[in-house]
Coordinates of C-alpha atoms in Angstrom, one line a residue:
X1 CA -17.0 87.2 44.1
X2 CA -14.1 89.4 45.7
X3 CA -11.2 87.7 47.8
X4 CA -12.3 88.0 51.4
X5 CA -8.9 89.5 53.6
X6 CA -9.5 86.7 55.8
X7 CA -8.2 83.4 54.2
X8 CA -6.2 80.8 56.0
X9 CA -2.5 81.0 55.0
X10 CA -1.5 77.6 53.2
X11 CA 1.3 77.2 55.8
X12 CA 4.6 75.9 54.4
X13 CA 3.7 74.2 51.5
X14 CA 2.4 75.0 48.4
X15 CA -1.5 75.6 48.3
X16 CA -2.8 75.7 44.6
X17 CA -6.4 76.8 45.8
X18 CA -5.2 79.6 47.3
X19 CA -1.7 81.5 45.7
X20 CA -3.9 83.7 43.2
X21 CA -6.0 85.1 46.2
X22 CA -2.5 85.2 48.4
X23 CA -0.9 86.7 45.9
X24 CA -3.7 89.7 45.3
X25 CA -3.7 90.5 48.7
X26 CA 0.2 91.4 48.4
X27 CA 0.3 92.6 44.6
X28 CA -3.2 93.5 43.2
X29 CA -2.6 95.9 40.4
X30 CA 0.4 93.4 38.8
X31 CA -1.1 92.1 35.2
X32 CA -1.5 89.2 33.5
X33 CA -0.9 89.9 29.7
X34 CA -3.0 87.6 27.5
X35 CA -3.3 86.8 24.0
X36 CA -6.7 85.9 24.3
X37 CA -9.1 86.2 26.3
X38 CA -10.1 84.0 29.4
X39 CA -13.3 81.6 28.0
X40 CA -14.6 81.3 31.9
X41 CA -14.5 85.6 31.7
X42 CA -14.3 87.2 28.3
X43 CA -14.6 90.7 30.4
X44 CA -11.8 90.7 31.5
X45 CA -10.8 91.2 28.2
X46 CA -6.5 91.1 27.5
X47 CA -4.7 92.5 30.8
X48 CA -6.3 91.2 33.5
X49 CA -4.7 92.1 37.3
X50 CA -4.2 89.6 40.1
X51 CA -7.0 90.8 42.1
X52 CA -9.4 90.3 38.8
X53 CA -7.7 86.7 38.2
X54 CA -8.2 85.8 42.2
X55 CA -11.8 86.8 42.1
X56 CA -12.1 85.0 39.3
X57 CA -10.8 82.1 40.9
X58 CA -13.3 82.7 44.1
X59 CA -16.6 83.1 41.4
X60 CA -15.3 80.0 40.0
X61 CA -15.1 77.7 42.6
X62 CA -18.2 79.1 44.0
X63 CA -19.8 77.8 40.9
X64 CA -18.3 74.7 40.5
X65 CA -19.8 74.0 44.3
X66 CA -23.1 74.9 43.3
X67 CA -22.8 72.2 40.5
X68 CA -21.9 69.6 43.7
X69 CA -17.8 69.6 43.3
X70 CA -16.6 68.8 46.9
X71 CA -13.7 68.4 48.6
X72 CA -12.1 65.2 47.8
X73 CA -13.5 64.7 44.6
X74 CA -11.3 63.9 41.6
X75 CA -12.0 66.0 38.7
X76 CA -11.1 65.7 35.1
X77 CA -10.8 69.1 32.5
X78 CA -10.4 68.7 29.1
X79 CA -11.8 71.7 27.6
X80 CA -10.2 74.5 25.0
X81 CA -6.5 75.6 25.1
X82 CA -6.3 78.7 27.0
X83 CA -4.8 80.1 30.0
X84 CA -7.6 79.7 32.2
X85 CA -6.9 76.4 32.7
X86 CA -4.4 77.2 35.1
X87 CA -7.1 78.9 36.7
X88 CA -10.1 76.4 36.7
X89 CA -7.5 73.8 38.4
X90 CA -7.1 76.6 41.4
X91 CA -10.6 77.3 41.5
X92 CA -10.8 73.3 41.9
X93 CA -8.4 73.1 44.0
X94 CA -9.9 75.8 46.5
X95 CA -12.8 74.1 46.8
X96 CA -10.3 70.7 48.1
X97 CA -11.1 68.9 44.9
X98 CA -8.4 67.0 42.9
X99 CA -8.2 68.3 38.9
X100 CA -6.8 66.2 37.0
X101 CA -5.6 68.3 33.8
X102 CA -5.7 66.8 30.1
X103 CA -4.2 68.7 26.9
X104 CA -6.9 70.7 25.0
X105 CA -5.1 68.5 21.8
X106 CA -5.5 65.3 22.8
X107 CA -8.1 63.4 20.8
X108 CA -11.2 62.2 22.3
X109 CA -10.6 58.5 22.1
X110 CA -7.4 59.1 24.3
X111 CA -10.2 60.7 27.0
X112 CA -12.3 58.3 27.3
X113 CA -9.4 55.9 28.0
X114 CA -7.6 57.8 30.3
X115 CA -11.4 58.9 32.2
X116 CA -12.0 55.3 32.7
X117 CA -8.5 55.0 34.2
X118 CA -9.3 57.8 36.6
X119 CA -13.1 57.4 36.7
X120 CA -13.6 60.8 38.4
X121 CA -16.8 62.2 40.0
X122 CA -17.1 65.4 37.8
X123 CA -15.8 66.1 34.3
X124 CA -15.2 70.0 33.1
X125 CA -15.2 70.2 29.5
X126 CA -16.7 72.9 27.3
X127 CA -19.2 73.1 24.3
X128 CA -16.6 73.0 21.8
X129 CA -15.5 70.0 22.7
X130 CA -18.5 68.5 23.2
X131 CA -19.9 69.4 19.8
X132 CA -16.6 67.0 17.8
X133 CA -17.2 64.2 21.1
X134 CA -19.2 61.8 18.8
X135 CA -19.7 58.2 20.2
X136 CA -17.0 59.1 23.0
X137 CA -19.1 61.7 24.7
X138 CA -21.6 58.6 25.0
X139 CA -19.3 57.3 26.7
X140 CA -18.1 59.4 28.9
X141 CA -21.4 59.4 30.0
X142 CA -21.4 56.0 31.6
X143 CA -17.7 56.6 32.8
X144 CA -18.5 59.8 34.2
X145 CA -21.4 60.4 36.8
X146 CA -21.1 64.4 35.6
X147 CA -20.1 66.3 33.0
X148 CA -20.1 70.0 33.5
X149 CA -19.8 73.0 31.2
X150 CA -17.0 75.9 31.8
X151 CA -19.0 78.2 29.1
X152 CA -21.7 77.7 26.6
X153 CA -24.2 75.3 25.9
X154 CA -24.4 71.8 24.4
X155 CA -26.6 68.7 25.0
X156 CA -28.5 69.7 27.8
X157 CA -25.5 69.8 30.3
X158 CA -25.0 72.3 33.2
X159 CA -22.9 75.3 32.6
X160 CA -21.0 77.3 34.9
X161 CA -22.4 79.9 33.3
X162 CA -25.9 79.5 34.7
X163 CA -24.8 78.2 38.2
X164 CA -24.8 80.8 41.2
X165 CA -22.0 82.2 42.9
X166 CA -23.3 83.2 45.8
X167 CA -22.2 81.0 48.4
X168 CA -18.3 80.5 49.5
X169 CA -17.2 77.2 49.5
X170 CA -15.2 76.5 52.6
X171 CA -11.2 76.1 52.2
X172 CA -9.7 72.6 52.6
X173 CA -5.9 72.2 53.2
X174 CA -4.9 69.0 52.1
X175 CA -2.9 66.5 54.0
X176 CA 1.1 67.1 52.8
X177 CA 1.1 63.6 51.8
X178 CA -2.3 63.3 49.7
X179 CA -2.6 63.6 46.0
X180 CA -3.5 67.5 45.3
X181 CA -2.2 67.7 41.3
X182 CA -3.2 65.3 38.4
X183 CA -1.0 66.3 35.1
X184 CA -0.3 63.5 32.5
X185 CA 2.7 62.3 30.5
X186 CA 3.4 63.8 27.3
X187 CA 2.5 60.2 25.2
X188 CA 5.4 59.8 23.1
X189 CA 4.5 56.8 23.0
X190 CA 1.2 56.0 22.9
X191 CA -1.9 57.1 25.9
X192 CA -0.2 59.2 28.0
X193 CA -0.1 58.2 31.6
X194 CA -1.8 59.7 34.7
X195 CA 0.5 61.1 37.2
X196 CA -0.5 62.0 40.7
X197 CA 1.5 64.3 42.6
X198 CA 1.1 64.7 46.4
X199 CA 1.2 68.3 47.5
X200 CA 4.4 67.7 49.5
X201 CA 5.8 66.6 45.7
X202 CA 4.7 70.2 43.8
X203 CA 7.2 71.9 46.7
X204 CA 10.1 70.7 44.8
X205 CA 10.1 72.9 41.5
X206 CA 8.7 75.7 43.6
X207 CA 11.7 75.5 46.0
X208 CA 14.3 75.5 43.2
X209 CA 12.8 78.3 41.3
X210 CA 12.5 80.2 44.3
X211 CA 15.8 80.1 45.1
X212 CA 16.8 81.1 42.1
X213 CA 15.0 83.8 41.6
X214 CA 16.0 85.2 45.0
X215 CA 20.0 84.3 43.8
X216 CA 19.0 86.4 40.7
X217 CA 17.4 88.9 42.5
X218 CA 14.4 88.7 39.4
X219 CA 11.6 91.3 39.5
X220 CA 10.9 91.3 35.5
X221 CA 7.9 90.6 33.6
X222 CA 8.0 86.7 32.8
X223 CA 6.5 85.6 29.9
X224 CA 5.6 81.4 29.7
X225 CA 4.5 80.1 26.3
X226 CA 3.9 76.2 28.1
X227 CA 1.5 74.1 28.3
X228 CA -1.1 75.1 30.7
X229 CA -1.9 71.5 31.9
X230 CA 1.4 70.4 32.3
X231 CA 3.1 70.3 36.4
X232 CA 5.8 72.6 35.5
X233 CA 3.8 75.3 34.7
X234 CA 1.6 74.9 38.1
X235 CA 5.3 75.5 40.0
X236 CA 6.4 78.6 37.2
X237 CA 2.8 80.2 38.0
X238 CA 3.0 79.5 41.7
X239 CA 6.6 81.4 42.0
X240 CA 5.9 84.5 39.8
X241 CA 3.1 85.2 42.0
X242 CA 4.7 84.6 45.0
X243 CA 7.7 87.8 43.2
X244 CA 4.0 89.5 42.4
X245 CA 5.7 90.2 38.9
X246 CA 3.5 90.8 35.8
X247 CA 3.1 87.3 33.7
X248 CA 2.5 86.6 30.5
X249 CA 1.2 83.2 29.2
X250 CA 0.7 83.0 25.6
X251 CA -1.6 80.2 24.2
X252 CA -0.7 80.6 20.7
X253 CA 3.6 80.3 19.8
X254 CA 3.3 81.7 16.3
X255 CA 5.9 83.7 15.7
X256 CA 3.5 86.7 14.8
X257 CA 2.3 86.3 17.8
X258 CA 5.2 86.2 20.9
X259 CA 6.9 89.4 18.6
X260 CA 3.6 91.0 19.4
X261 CA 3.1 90.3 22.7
X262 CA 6.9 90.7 23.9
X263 CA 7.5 93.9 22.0
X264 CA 4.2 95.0 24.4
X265 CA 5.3 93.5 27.6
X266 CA 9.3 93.3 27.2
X267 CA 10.1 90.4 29.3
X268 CA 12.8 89.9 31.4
X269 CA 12.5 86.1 31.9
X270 CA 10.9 83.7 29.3
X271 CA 9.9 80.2 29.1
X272 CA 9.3 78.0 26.7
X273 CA 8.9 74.4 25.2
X274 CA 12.5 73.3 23.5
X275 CA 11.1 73.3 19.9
X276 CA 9.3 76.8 20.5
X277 CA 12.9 78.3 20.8
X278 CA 13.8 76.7 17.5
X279 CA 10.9 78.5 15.8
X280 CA 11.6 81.8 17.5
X281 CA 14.6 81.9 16.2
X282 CA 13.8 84.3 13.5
X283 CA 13.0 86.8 15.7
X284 CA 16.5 87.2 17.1
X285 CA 16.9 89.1 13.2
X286 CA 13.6 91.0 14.2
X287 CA 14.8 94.8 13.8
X288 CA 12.7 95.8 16.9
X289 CA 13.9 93.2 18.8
X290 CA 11.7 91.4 20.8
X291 CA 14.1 89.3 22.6
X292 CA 16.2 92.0 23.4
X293 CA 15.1 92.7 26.7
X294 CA 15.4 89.2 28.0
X295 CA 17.9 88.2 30.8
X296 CA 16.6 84.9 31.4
X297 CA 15.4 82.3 28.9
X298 CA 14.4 79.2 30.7
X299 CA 13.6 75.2 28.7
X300 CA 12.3 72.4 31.0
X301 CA 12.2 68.9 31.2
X302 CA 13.8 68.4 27.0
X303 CA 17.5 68.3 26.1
X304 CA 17.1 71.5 23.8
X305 CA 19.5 72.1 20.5
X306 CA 22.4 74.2 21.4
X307 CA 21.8 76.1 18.5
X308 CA 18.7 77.4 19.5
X309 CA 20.7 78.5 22.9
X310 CA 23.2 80.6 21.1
X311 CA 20.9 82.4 18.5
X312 CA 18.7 83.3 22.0
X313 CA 22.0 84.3 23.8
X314 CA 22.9 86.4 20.9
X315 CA 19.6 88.0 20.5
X316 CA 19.3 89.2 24.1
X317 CA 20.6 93.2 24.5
X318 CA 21.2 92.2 28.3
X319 CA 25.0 92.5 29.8
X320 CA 25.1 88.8 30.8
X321 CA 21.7 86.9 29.5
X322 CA 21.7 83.4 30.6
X323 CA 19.8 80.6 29.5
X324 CA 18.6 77.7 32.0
X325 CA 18.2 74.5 30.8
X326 CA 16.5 71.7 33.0
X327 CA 15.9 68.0 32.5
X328 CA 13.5 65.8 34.0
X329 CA 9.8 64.3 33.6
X330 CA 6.3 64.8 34.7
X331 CA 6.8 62.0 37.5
X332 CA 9.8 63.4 38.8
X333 CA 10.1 67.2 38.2
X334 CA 13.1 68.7 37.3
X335 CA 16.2 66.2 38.1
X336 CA 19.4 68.2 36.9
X337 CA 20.0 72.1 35.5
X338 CA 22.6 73.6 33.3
X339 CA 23.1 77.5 33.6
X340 CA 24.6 78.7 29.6
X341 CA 25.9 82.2 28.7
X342 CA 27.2 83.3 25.6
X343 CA 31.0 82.1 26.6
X344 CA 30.1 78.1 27.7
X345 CA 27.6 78.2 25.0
X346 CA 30.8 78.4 22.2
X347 CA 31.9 74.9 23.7
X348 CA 28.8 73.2 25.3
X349 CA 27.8 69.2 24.5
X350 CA 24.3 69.6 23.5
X351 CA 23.9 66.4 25.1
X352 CA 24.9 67.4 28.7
X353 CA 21.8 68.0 30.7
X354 CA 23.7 69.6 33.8
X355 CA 23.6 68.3 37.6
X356 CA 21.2 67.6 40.2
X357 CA 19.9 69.9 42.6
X358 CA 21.6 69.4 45.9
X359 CA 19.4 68.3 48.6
X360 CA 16.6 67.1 45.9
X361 CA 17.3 65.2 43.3
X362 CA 20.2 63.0 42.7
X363 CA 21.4 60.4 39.5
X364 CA 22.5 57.8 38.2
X365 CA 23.3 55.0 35.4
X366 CA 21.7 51.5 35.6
X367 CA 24.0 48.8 33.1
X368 CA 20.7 48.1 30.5
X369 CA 20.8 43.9 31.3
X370 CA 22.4 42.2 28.7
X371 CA 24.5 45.3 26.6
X372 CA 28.2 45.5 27.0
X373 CA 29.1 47.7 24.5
X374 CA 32.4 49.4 26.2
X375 CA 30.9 52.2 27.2
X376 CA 29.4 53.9 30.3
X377 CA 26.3 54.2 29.0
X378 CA 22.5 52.9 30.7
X379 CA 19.5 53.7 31.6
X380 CA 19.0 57.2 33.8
X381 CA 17.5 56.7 37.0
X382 CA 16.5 59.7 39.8
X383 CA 15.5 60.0 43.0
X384 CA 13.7 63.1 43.5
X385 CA 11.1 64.9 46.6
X386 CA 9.1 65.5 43.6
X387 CA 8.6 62.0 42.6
X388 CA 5.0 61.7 41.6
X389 CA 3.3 58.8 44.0
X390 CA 1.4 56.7 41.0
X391 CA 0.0 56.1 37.5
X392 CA -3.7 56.6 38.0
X393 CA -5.1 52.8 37.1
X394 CA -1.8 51.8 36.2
X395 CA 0.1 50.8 39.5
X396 CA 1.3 47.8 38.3
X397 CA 3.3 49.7 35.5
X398 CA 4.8 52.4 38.1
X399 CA 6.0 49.8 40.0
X400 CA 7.9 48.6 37.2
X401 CA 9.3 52.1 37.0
X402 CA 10.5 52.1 40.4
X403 CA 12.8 50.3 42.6
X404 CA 12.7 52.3 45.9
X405 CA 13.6 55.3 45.8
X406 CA 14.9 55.3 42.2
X407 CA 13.3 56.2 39.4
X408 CA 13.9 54.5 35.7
X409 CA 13.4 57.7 33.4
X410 CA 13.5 55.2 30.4
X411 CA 16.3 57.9 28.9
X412 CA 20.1 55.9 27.7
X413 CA 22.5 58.1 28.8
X414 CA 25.8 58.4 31.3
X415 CA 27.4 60.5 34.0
X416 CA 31.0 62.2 32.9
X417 CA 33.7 62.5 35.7
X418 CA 32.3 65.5 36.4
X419 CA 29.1 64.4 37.6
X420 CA 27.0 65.8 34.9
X421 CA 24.5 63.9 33.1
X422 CA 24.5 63.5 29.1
X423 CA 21.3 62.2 27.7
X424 CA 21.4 60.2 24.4
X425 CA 18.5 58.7 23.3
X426 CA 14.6 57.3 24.7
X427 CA 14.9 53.9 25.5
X428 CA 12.6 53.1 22.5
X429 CA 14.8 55.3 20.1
X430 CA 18.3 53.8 20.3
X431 CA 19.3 52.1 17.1
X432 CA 22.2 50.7 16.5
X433 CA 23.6 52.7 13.6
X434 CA 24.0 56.0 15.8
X435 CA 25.5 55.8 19.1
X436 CA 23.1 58.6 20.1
X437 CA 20.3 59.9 17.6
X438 CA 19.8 63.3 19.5
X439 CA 23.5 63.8 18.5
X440 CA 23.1 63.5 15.0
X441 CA 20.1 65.6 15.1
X442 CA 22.3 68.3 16.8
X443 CA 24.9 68.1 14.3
X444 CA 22.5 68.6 11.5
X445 CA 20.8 71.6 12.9
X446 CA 24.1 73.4 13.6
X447 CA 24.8 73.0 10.1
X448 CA 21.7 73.6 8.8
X449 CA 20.4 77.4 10.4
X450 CA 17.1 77.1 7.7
X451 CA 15.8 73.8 9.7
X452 CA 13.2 73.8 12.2
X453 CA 13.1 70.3 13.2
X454 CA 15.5 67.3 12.0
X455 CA 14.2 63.6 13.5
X456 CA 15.8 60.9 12.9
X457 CA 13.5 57.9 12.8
X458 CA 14.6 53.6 12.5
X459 CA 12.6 52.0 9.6
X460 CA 13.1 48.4 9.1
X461 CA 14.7 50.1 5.7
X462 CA 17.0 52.0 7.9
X463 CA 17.6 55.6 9.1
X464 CA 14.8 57.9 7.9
X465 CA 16.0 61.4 8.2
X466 CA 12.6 64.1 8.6
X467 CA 13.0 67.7 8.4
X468 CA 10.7 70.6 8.3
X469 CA 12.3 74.2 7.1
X470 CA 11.4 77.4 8.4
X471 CA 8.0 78.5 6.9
X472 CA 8.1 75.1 5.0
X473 CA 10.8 76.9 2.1
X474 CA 12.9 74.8 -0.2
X475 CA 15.5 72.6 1.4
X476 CA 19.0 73.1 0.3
X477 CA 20.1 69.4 -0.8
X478 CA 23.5 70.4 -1.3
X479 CA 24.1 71.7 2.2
X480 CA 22.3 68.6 3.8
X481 CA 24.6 66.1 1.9
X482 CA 28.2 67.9 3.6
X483 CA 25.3 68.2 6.6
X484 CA 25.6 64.4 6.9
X485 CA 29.1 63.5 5.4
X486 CA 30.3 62.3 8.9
X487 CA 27.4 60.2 9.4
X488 CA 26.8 56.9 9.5
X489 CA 24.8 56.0 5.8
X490 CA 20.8 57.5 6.0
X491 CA 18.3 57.8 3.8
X492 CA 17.9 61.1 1.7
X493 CA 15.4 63.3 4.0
X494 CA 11.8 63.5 3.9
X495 CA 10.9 67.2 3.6
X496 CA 7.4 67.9 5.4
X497 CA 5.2 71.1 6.7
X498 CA 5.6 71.6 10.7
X499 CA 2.0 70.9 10.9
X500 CA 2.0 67.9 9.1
X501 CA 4.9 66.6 12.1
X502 CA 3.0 64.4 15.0
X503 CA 3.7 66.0 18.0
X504 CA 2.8 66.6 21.8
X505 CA 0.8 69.3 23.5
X506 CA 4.7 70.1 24.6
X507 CA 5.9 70.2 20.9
X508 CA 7.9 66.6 21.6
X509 CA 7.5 64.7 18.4
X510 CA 5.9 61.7 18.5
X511 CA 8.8 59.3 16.7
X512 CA 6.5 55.8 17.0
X513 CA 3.8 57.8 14.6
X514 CA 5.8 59.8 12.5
X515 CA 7.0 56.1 11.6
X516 CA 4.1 54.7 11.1
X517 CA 2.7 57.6 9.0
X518 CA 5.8 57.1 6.9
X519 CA 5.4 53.3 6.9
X520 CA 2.0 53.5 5.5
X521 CA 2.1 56.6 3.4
X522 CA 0.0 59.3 4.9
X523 CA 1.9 62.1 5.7
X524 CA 2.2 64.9 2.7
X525 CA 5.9 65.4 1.1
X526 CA 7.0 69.1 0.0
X527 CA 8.9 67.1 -2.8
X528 CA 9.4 64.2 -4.8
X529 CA 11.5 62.1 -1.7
X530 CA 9.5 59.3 -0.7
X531 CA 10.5 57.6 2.7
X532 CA 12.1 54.6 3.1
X533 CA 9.3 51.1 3.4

C-alpha cells in the first residue's frame, strides 16, 4: 500500500506511526542496508529504500486493522530477531495502538509472566516461536484474547499474511502525555520489567541526538548493531530518518558479519552495545579496514571498557574520530554523555560516565542508609524529561524507585568536583573486597588485549574471576597472575566460551546466573579450573 502525500504532520513531538512515511516523502531513494532480510517482506530482499520500508509500514498496519488492532489497544510482539521489528511497532503505532516490544531471546516462561503483567488485547508473535511455546502458548491463550501471526502458519492462528490490505486505517495522534512506547528492562536481575514511556518522554533522546548531529553537521551512512526492541534504538531510527541518511541495522554482531557489511556500506557513524565493541576489536587489525571510515562510534546506556574506546579510536582513518559514550537506563534515557578522542582517551577513568545534558537530565548521589565508609560514594539518582511514567503491573515497585522527580538508578557511584558522574558498581554487585568491581574488570582488560569479557562475580567462597578469550583460545595464566598482582586476593579464573556466558538481549551479563550456574556446576570450563562453591 503506497504512502498517500497527504498525511497529517505529527506536529512537534515525536510520532512513531508516522517518521518512515515522513521521512519517504523527503528522502525516498536513501537505503536501508540489511543483513537479512525483513520476515513481514522477504521481497524486499537486502537494500530496501525508505519509500519501500514506509509502504511497508502502511501494508502493515493495514493488515494488522483487518485482524481488529485499534487505536488504544496495547499490543505485545515477541516474535524473531530482525529488524522489522522496528517496523511492526510503527506499523502499530500508525494504527494509534500501543506495542509493547519483548527481545526475540527471552524465554517463553519470562512471556507469559510479563503478558499477564500487561494483559494486552492482541499478541504478534510468529510461527517460529510458536512452534518451541509448549505449555506457555496454552497459556498465553487464556492471558491473551488474540494472538496473531507476522508470517507463516502454526496452530490455526491468523497471519498477516492472509489478512487484506486494502483499507487505510485512520491516523491517531496520541495525547503528549499518554503512553505511546512499551520497551522492557534488560533483566539483570531476574523478569525484566515493563516500562511505559509517554510520547512526550521518547522526545528526550531524539532532542539530544538531534542536536548533535546538527553540531556535527553528520550526513554519513549510520550503521546500528542494537537491539531492535530496546527505546534507544526507537530515538537512533527516528533521527537518522529525520538526516534522510542511509542506515544500516545489523541483526547478527559476528564479526564476519559487521566486516562484511561495513566494508559494503562504509559508515560514518556506528552504534553499538558496549560488549559488541569489545568483540570488534579485531577488526581494527582488519587489513581492509572496516572501521576506517568511521567518524563517530557511539555506546548507550553501559559504562564501556576504555580499552575498547582506544583500539576504535585507533582504528578509525578519520582526522578527529570521536567516540560518544552515554549512560542511563530504559526508564530514564540517556542521563549523562562523555565525548573521547584519541588525546582524553590516553588519560580517561573508565569509570567516569560524563555530565548531564543541560536542560534534561540532571544527577546526583543519595548517602546508601546506614554506610559511612569515608567516601562520597551512593546510590545515583536522575531526574530526566524522559523518565518513563510506570512499571506495567508493577506500580508499587516504581514507586519505590522514585521520590518525585528523582529517580534511584540502583547504580553506587559519585559525582567528582567537576560535576561528572563515576559509576562503580549495581547496587546488587558491590562486595566488599573491591571498592568498585567494574574497576577491577577494567584493569584486567587493559592488561589483558586477548580477553573478551572479564566478570567478576561474589561467591560465598569469595571473588570468582570469569573470562572468555577471543575465539575461545588458550588463556595466558602467566599474564593474568601480574594481571591481578594489585588486586585484592581472587580466585584463579574460570575460563568459558562467549556463548556459554548468560547474558541480555543488550549483551549485559547476567552476574546473579552466571553465579548460580557456577554455584551448581552447569556451565562448561575450557580447562581444568573449577569455580569456587
Amino acid at each position: 500500500m503506497p504512502v498517500p502525500a497527504d498525511l497529517p504532520k505529527p506536529g512537534k513531538l515525536f510520532s512513531l506511526g508516522l517518521m518512515t512515511q515522513q521521512a519517504a516523502l523527503r528522502h525516498p531513494d536513501s537505503l536501508f542496508y540489511l543483513d537479512k532480510p525483513f520476515d513481514l517482506a522477504p521481497e524486499l530482499g537486502m537494500r530496501p529504500t525508505y519509500a519501500q520500508v514506509a509502504d511497508l509500514v502502511e501494508d502493515t498496519a493495514a493488515r494488522l486493522y483487518a485482524l481488529g488492532v485499534r487505536a488504544g489497544d496495547v499490543v505485545g510482539v515477541y516474535k524473531t530477531h530482525n529488524a522489522d521489528l522496528l517496523f511492526l511497532a510503527c506499523a502499530l503505532a500508525r494504527i494509534g495502538a500501543v506495542p509493547a516490544m519483548l527481545a526475540p531471546f527471552l524465554e517463553w516462561e519470562t512471556v507469559t509472566i510479563m503478558m499477564d503483567r500487561l494483559r494486552p488485547a492482541h499478541f504478534v508473535t510468529d510461527a517460529a516461536k510458536i512452534a518451541v511455546s509448549g505449555e506457555h502458548g496454552d497459556r498465553l491463550r487464556v492471558i491473551v484474547p488474540s494472538t496473531v501471526l507476522t508470517h507463516g502458519r502454526a496452530a490455526g492462528l491468523p497471519s498477516l499474511e492472509d489478512a487484506p490490505a486494502d483499507r487505510r486505517p485512520p491516523y491517531h495522534d496520541l495525547p503528549a502525555d499518554d503512553p505511546a512506547l512499551i520497551t522492557h528492562t534488560s533483566g539483570t536481575t531476574g523478569v525484566p520489567k515493563m516500562v511505559a514511556a509517554a510520547r512526550r518522554g521518547t522526545q528526550l533522546p531524539i532532542n539530544m541526538q538531534a542536536r548533535l548531529a546538527r553540531w556535527l553537521r553528520y550526513s554519513e551512512t549510520y550503521a546500528m548493531c542494537i537491539s531492535f526492541v530496546h527505546s534507544r534504538t526507537y530515538a537512533a531510527l527516528a533521527t537518522a530518518l529525520e538526516l534522510g541518511i542511509n542506515i544500516a541495522a545489523l541483526t547478527d554482531a559476528d564479526v564476519d558479519n559487521v566486516r562484511k557489511i561495513f566494508l559494503e556500506c562504509r559508515p560514518g557513524g556506528v552504534e553499538a552495545h558496549p560488549n559488541m565493541y569489545t568483540h570488534w576489536e579485531e577488526l581494527a587489525d582488519d587489513p581492509d579496514g572496516p572501521l576506517e571510515s568511521v567518524r563517530i562510534f557511539m555506546s548507550t546506556f553501559d559504562a564501556i571498557h576504555p580499552r575498547s574506546i582506544r583500539v576504535m579510536l585507533g582504528a578509525s582513518r578519520r582526522r578527529w574520530p570521536i567516540f560518544l559514550q552515554s549512560y542511563g537506563q530504559t526508564e530514564t534515557g540517556p542521563v549523562t554523555m562523555r565525548l573521547y578522542t584519541r588525546r582524553n582517551i590516553r588519560r580517561a577513568d573508565g569509570r567516569c560516565v560524563g555530565h548531564p545534558f543541560i536542560g534534561m537530565t540532571k544527577a546526583r548521589i543519595r548517602p546508601r542508609p546506614g554506610v559511612d565508609d569515608g567516601t562520597r560514594h551512593g546510590f545515583i539518582e536522575a531526574t530526566s524529561t524522559g523518565l518513563g511514567i510506570t512499571y506495567v503491573g508493577q506500580q508499587e515497585l516504581y514507586d519505590e524507585r522514585r521520590d518525585g522527580d528523582w529517580w534511584n538508578l540502583q547504580d553506587i557511584g559519585y559525582k567528582s568536583r567537576w560535576g561528572c558522574l563515576h559509576l562503580l558498581d549495581r547496587e546488587f554487585d558491590q562486595t566488599p573486597e573491591l571498592a568498585s568491581m567494574l574497576a577491577a574488570e577494567d584493569t584486567i582488560l587493559d592488561q589483558l588485549p586477548t580477553l573478551t569479557e572479564a566478570v567478576f562475580v561474589s561467591l560465598p567462597g569469595g571473588i570468582q574471576p570469569v573470562v572468555c578469550t577471543r575465539r575461545d583460545k588458550p588463556l595466558d595464566r602467566t599474564a593474568w597472575a601480574a594481571a591481578v598482582a594489585g588486586l585484592p586476593q581472587v580466585a584463579d579464573p574460570v575460563h568459558i566460551a562467549w556463548d556459554e556466558m548468560p547474558h541480555t538481549a543488550t549483551w549485559k551479563v547476567k552476574r546473579n546466573v552466571l553465579a548460580e550456574r557456577l554455584a551448581d556446576g552447569t556451565i562448561p570450563t575450557l580447562d581444568e579450573v573449577k569455580p569456587l562453591i
